[in-house]
């Protein structure tokens, strides 16, 4: 081949060049063989030494930053996330670190640091040659460790800022010399006070935290400026060995080390003898505050904001052209979350879900809520533990045996985390039987998300159920009714509640029925139904009579929802759903009228906000602005001009219908159970097949909120509709939340909020019977009452040419 020939030619040329270079030496060897041997060995040794020397200095040259680079050095600073009302929610970081200025560091901390780590700090220029002599004579010759090390604070800072690298056998000398040179250059780039501040902001403390500010808040729950002398000495003492002298985990050893630091302060005249003695007698008192990113307010929300911030920052650049780093640039992320509303949401979730789980456990006592164990086996094989065993090369039998072995573990419990001995397989079964929850609240006109609860406990369950796509059930029906209004169907038209067979539905033949026909709905008797047919049924199994739109939605009549989508057409409903903000897959089938499509709670709350905002589509917003560490605004994120999806009249009529649902229909327990009688509330419940999912999305003039409740798997559900319907599982979260919210003085003004009044002509148009019984029902009722009055079976039907809608 051509490349092989080229390789042979190149090899021949290389050999020829080598022979040409070494030809004079070959001649010398032939003429004076003994002398050439004497010359060859010293030459080789010198060459090797010279090569090592070049590598040595090349390693140093490449590893030592210039003075200019040192002046521009930036430490990794955690970015902070804030609520709309200014509460610090959490931080994003690679190294948990915040920066404090020199003037905010107490003098006694500086004294403790200098006395312990570098007594002659203010007398040398980065290198303390006296300490080298001390280390040599005391530590090396006399093997006495009490003399301390020879590294100055400047050298330690160099090591903190520029971690050591590997250079094979030359790593130690190259790194040491690099640190010495860097330390000298640091002294030229900064004054002594700046170096101390830089050191205290970068030095690692116990538990993988960095800087005096984070350490003081972790172990004493206060800012550095508030630390007492003995507390400051405790933190400085822990620098010698951060794991060994952890104030929270090793208080006795840490106290001894603290007293050594106090003794060093006495020795260097920073403390008097009486003060030192009194401080050394004090007990070690720690006010431990483990600020873990998974804990605290709104952890699911913070994780969603993290992902959104990364996306936004990818489009921004620093003045030098570099991209912003969420984990190291100390940015301030201001969000739309309201900490008070979030607190109330979390309280409502905890209050209801703890009770619901007890009911669920009693409901399934002695039985498996998931039925077939195949789902447990699938969960086991998807677990990290199983994959680790596979990577270790264990056989299937060995893996199964390990999953059956009892081991100590921490499991979630509504009474607090429990330390138990349980097999990994049993822990999967235990956690699989727990009901989960999603809750989200947003302002309809601004799109600001005010509360977000993605599950029952973030430490144990990181999956966010606000973003999970689940079947929606009847909570999807308001979209069908909105499209019916857009299609010109009068809201007071009486719609028959009857069983209808859609022949050959499974083959998709329904799609060929022309929705423009005067009566495209095929009212076919259920008799003669075959396996390809579809017969939508009502949850209560009751049929007969007719309903207005308001009556049908209030009572969640399935047969009428399907009848409406057959009249409007499936594709227009899908198109409206997309415009309302629903992003998941929507099958092009009439069954979506019953909520068979899978949609996230995030999308459904956004869709309902269109009804609450009088037809305007507002984009959900989580981040209001992003600032740099020093407060410069990088970007603001506003709503912009909302899109008018529905007319104000259409949206107001849907809202009017949903108010009826909350007052008289499937959500009426909001009134009689949660006392929300005199407030403007609209909403819709939803329950999916076999009670796998429970939904409620409701709104007031000020807030749209939604709740979903179910198992991680749809197989985990209540057996009966009574317990598993959305009105019993999801609605209580909303009811408790709204009751607590309106009782809070901060939101007292929301009690008086009202929905816009319908124009008189629209109000008159909606003044119709919600349900008209069938003739048979009227006759039966009349006979039961022994009535002698004549029965009028004729009812007026509204004019179908109505143009209001």
mmCIF file of C-alpha atoms in Angstrom, residues 52 55-56 165-175:
data_model
loop_
_atom_site.group_PDB
_atom_site.id
_atom_site.type_symbol
_atom_site.label_atom_id
_atom_site.label_comp_id
_atom_site.label_asym_id
_atom_site.label_seq_id
_atom_site.Cartn_x
_atom_site.Cartn_y
_atom_site.Cartn_z
ATOM 1 C CA UNK A 52 17.644 15.560 34.027
ATOM 2 C CA UNK A 55 13.758 18.433 32.677
ATOM 3 C CA UNK A 56 14.061 19.738 36.235
ATOM 4 C CA UNK A 165 1.828 18.176 40.102
ATOM 5 C CA UNK A 166 3.479 14.864 39.299
ATOM 6 C CA UNK A 167 6.926 14.833 37.657
ATOM 7 C CA UNK A 168 7.859 11.181 38.172
ATOM 8 C CA UNK A 169 10.920 10.863 40.413
ATOM 9 C CA UNK A 170 11.504 14.622 40.402
ATOM 10 C CA UNK A 171 8.072 15.554 41.823
ATOM 11 C CA UNK A 172 9.228 16.483 45.342
ATOM 12 C CA UNK A 173 12.189 18.740 44.449
ATOM 13 C CA UNK A 174 10.383 20.421 41.538
ATOM 14 C CA UNK A 175 7.260 21.138 43.620
#
